[in-house]
Coordinates of C-alpha atoms in Angstrom, one line a residue:
X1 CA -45.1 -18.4 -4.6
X2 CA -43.4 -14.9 -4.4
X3 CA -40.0 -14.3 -5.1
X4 CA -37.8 -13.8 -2.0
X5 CA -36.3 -10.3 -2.1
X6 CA -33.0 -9.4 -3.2
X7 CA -30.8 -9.0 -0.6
X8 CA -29.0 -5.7 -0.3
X9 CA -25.6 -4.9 0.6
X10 CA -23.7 -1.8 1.3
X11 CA -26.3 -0.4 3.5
X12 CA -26.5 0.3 7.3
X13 CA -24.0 -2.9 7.5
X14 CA -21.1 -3.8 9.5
X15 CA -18.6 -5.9 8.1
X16 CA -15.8 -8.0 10.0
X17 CA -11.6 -6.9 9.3
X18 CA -10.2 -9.8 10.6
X19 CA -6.9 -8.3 10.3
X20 CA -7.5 -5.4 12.2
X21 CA -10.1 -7.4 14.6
X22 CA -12.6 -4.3 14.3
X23 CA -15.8 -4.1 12.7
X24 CA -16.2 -1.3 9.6
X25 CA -19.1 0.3 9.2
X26 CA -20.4 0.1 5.6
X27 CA -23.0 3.1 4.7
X28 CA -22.6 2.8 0.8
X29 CA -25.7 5.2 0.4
X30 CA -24.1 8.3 1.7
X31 CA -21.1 7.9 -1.6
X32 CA -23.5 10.7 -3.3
X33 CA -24.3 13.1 -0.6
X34 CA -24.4 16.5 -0.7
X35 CA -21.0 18.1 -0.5
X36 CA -20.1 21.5 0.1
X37 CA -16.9 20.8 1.6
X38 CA -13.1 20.4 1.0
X39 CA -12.6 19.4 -2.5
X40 CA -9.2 18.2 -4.4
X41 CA -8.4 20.6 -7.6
X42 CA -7.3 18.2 -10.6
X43 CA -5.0 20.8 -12.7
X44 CA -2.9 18.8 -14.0
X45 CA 0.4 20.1 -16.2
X46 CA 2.8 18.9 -18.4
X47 CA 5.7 17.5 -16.2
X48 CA 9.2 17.1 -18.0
X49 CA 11.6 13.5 -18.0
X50 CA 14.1 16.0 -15.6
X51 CA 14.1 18.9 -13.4
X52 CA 17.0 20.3 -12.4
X53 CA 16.2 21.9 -9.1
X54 CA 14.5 18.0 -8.4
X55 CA 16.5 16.5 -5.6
X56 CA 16.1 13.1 -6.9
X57 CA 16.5 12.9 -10.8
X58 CA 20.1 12.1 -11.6
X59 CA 23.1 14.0 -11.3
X60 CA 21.5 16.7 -8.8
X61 CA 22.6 17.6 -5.8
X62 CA 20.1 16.7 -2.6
X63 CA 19.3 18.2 0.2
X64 CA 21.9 16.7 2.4
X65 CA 24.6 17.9 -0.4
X66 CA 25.3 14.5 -1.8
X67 CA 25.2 14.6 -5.3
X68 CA 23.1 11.4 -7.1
X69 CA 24.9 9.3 -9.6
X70 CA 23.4 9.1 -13.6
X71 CA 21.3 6.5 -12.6
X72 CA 19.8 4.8 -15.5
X73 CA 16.9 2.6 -13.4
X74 CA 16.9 2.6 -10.0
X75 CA 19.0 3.9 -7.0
X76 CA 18.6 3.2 -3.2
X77 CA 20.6 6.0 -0.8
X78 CA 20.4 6.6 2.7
X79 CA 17.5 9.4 3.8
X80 CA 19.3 12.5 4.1
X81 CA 15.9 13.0 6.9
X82 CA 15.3 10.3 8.8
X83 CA 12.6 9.6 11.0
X84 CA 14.7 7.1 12.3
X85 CA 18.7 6.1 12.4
X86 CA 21.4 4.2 14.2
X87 CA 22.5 7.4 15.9
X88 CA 19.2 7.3 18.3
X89 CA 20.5 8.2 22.1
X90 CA 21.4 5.4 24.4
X91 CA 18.0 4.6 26.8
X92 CA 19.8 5.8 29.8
X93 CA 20.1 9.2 27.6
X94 CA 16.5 9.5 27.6
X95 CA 14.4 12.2 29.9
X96 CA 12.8 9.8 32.2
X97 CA 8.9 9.1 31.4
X98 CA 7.4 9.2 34.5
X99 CA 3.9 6.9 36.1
X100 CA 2.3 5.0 32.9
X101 CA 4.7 6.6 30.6
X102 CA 7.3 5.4 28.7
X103 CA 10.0 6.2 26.2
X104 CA 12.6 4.0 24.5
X105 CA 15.2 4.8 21.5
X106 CA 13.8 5.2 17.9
X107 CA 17.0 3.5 16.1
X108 CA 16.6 2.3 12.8
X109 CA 17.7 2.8 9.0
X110 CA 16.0 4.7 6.4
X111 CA 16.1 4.8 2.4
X112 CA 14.6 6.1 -0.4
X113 CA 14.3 4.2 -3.8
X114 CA 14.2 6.0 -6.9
X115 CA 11.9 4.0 -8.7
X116 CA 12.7 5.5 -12.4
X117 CA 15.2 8.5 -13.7
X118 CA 12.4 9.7 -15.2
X119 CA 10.8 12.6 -13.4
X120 CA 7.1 12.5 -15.4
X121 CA 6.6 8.7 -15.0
X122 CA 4.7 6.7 -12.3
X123 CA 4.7 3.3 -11.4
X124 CA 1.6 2.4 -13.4
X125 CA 3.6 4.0 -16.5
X126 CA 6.7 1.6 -16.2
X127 CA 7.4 -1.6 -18.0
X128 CA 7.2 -5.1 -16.3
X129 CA 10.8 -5.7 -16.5
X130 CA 11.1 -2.2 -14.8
X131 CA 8.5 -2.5 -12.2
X132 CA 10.5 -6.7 -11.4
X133 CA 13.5 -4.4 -10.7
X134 CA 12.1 -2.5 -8.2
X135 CA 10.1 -5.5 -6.6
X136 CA 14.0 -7.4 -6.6
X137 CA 15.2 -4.3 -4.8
X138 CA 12.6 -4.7 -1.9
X139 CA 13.5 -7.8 -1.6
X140 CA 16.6 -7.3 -1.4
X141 CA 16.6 -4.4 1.1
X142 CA 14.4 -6.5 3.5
X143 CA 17.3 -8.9 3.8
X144 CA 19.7 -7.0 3.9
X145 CA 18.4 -4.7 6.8
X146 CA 16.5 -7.3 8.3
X147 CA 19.8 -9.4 8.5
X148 CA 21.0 -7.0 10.8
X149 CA 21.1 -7.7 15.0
X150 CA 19.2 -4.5 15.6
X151 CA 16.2 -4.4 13.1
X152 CA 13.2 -6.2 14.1
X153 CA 11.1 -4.8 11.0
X154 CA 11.3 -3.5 7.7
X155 CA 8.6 -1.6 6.0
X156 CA 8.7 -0.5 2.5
X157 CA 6.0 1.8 1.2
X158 CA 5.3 4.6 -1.5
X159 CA 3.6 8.2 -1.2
X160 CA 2.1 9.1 -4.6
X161 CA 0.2 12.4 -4.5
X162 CA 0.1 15.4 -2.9
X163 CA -3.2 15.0 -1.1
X164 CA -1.4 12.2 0.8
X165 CA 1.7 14.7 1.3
X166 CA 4.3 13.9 -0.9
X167 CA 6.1 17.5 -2.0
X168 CA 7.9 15.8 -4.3
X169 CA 6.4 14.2 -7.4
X170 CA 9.3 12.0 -8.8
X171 CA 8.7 8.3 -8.4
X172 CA 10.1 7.2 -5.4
X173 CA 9.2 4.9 -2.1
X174 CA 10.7 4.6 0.9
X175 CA 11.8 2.1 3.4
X176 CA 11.8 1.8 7.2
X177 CA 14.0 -0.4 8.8
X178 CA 12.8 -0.3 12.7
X179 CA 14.0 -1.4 16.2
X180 CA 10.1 -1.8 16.7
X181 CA 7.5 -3.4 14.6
X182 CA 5.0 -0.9 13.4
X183 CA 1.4 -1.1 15.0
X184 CA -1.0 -2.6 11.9
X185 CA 1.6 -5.3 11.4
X186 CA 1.2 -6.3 15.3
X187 CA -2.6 -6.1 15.0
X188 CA -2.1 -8.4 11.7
X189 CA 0.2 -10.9 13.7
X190 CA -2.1 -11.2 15.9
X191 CA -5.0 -11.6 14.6
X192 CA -3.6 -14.4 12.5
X193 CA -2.3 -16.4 15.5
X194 CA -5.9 -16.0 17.0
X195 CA -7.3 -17.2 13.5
X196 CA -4.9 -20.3 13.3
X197 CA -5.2 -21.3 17.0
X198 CA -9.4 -21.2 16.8
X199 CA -9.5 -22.9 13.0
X200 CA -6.3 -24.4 12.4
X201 CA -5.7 -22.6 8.9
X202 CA -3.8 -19.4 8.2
X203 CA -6.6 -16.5 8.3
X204 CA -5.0 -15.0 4.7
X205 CA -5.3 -17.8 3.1
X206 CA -9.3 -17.7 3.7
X207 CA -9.3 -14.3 2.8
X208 CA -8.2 -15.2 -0.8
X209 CA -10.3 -18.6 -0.9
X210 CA -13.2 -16.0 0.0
X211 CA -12.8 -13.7 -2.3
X212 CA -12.2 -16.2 -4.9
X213 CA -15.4 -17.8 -3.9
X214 CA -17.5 -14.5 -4.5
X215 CA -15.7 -13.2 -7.4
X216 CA -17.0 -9.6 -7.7
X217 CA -14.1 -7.9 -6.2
X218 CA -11.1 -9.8 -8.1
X219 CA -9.1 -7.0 -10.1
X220 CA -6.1 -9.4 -11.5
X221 CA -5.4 -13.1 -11.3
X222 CA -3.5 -15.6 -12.2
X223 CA -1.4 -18.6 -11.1
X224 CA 0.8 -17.0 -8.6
X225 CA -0.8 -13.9 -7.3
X226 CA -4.3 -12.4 -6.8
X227 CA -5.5 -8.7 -6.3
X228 CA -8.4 -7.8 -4.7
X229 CA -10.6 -4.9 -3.2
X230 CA -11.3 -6.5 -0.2
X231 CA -14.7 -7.4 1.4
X232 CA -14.0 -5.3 4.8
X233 CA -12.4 -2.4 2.4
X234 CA -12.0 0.8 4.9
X235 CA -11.2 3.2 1.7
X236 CA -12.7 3.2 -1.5
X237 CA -10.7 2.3 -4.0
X238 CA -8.5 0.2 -1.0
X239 CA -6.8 -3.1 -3.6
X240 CA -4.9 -5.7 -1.5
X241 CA -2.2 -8.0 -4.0
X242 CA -1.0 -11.0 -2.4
X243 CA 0.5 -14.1 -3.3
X244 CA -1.5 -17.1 -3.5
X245 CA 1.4 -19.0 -1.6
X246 CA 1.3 -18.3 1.7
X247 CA 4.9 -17.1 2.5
X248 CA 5.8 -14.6 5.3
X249 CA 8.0 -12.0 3.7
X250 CA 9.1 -10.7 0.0
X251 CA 12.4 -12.2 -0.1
X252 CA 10.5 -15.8 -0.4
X253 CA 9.1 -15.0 -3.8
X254 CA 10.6 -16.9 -6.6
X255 CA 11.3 -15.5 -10.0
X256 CA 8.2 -16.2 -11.4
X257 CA 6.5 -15.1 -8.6
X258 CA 8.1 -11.9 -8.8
X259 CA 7.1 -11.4 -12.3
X260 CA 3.5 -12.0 -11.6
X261 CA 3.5 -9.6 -8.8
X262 CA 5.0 -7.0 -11.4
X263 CA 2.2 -7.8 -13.7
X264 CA -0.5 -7.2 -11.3
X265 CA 1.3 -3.8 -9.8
X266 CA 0.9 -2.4 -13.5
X267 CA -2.1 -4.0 -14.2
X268 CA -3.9 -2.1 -10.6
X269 CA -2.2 1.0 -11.1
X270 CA -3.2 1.3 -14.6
X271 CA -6.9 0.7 -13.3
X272 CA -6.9 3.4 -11.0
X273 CA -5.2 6.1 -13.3
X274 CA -7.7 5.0 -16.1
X275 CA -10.6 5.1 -13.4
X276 CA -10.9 9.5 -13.7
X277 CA -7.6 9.7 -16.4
X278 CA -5.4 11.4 -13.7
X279 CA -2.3 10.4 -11.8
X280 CA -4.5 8.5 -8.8
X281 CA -2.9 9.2 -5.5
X282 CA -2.2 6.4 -2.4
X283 CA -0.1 4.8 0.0
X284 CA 1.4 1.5 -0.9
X285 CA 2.9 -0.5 1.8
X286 CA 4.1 -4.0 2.1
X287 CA 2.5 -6.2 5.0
X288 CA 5.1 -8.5 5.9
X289 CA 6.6 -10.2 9.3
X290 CA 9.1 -9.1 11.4
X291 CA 12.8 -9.5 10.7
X292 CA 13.9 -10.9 14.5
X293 CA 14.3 -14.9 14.0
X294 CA 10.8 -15.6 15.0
X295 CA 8.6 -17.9 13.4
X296 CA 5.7 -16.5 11.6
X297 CA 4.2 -19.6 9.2
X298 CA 0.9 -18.4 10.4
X299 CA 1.6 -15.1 8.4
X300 CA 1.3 -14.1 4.7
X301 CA 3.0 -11.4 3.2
X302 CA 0.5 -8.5 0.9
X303 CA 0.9 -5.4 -0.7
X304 CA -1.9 -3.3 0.4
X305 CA -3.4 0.2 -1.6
X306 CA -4.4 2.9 0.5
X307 CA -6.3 5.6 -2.0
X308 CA -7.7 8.6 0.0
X309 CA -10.0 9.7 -2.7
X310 CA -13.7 8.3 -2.9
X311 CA -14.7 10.6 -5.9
X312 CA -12.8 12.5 -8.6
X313 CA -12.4 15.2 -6.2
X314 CA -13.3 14.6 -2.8
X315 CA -11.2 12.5 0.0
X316 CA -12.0 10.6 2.4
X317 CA -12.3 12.5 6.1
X318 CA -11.5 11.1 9.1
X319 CA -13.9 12.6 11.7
X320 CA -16.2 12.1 14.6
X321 CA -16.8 8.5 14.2
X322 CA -13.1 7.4 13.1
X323 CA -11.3 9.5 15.8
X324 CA -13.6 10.1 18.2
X325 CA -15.4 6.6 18.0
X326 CA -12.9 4.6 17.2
X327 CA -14.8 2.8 13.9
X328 CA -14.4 3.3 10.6
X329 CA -17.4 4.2 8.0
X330 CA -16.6 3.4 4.3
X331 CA -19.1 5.7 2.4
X332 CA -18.7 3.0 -0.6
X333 CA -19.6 -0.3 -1.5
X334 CA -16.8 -2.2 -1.9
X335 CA -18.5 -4.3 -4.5
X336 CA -19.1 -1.0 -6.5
X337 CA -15.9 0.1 -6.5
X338 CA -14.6 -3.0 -7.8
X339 CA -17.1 -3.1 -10.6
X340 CA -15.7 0.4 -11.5
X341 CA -11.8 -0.7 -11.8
X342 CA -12.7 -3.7 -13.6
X343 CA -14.9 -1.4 -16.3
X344 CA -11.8 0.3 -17.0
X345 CA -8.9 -1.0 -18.7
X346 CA -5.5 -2.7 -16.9
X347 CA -3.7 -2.6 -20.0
X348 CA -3.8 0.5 -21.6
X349 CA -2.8 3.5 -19.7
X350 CA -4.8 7.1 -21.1
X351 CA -1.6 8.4 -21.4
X352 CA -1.0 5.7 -24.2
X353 CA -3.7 6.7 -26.1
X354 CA -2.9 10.5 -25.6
X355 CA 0.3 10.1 -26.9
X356 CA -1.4 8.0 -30.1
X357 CA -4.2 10.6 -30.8
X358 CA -2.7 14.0 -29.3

């Protein structure tokens, strides 16, 4: 009897996001193509613990003239820029939108956390107890601004890397606190209501049990929380870290939960700064429900990684078939790029070892 043959993956496949309730095109072959265009320079110099024309290491003055305190940790002030505020005109204000348009008031809060005082570190580079500090301040910031009568959502988020646009390199994330919830969260809501409606089980909770049952894609794991590229990755290198109990928003974490979330931030950050030994750029953003009294068991809260690199120095392009069509194509397998984080350490940073050896 011949052997049956091995059945591929990663090649002229679609998979199913059932998040995003779209299908992502997964043409893992085309990862080594020919390229001969845009490419990300990797110069990388020696950055200093403080800067003093840095607008947010401690004691400088910022852009809005405010002067930041000799913070020794972390510190949380109001965006001296911000996309939006409480100050947004009254609707009646407005410039009418006229047939199928429509216009209504941005009002909201925005804040910036200073993850660290230290101008050279990044979040893969701070210590557990540091990293549960900043974890406690999200929580805290989503109940404090989701506690208030105008704030329907609040999204917290970090911008590492220039490629993604951040001008300034100092550890730092940001928070949006919204009279609107933001598009991928409604598409997420959504799609889990369908999901529990059709199979009577929250749609998150199979994700995990899936990728538990496969295996190949689990970067960190252990009682409380699980990280994961996941099977319908868009991005390369995209990591989702959830809690394994299904709870809606951040501020439901207990203690220990908290800590084991800190340990698996490190412990995927230091994988993808080992992966090329270089600062590894992304957006982080936490996925959690809205903030307006509703009830949203159905939901479960994750931290989702963004990276827009899919080789040491090329990005990922969003073109024809992503802006035109509409559908994504990952030029990666996500089971590869698992297999590559997990070959590197999440322990060690390189810089550890540079700083032994150098």
């Amino acid at each position: 009897m011949s052997a049956l043959p091995q059945k591929l993956h990663g090649i002229w496949e679609e998979r199913w996001h059932p998040l995003r309730e779209e299908w992502i095109v997964i043409a893992a072959h085309r990862q080594n193509r020919p390229w001969n265009g845009a490419t990300v320079a990797d110069t990388p110099i020696a950055v200093p613990a403080y800067l003093s024309d840095c607008y947010l290491c401690p004691g400088n003055r910022r852009t809005g003239g405010l002067v930041n305190p000799e913070y020794q940790t972390t510190f949380v002030f109001d965006n001296d820029h911000p996309c939006v505020g409480p100050a947004a005109p009254d609707e009646e204000l407005l410039e009418p939108a006229r047939g199928p348009n429509r216009v209504r008031a941005a009002r909201g809060h925005a804040r910036v956390i200073c993850f660290s005082p230290q101008h050279n570190l990044t979040l893969a580079e701070l210590s557990h107890t540091h990293i549960t500090e900043i974890i406690q301040i999200w929580q805290q910031q989503t109940t404090d601004l989701g506690n208030r009568s105008d704030i329907k959502h609040v999204l917290c988020f970090e911008n590492k890397g220039e490629i993604v646009g951040v001008s300034n390199p100092h550890p730092h994330g940001q928070i949006y606190a919204t009279n609107f919830v933001f598009k991928t969260i409604e598409q997420e809501l959504a799609a889990s209501i369908a999901y529990s409606h059709e199979h009577q089980r929250t749609l998150f909770t199979d994700i995990i049990a899936a990728e538990q049952a496969d295996g190949r894609r689990i970067l960190y794991e252990d009682e409380h929380i699980i990280a994961f590229v996941p099977y319908f990755a868009r991005y390369a290198y995209e990591v989702y870290i959830a809690p394994k109990r299904r709870l809606s928003h951040i501020f439901h974490m207990t203690d220990v939960e908290v800590i084991s979330l800190a340990h698996a931030l490190k412990a995927v950050t230091i994988r993808f700064d080992n992966l090329w030994q270089m600062s590894f750029p992304y957006v982080m953003s936490l996925h959690q429900a809205p903030t307006d009294g509703g009830d949203y068991n159905f939901y479960h809260f994750f931290i989702a990684f963004h990276p827009p690199l899919r080789r040491p120095d090329v990005a990922k392009f969003l073109a024809g078939p992503e802006i035109g069509g509409g559908n994504f194509i990952s030029d990666t397998s996500p089971e590869a790029k698992a297999a590559e984080l997990l070959a590197v350490s999440g322990i060690a940073h390189y810089h550890q070892a540079e700083r032994l050896h150098g």
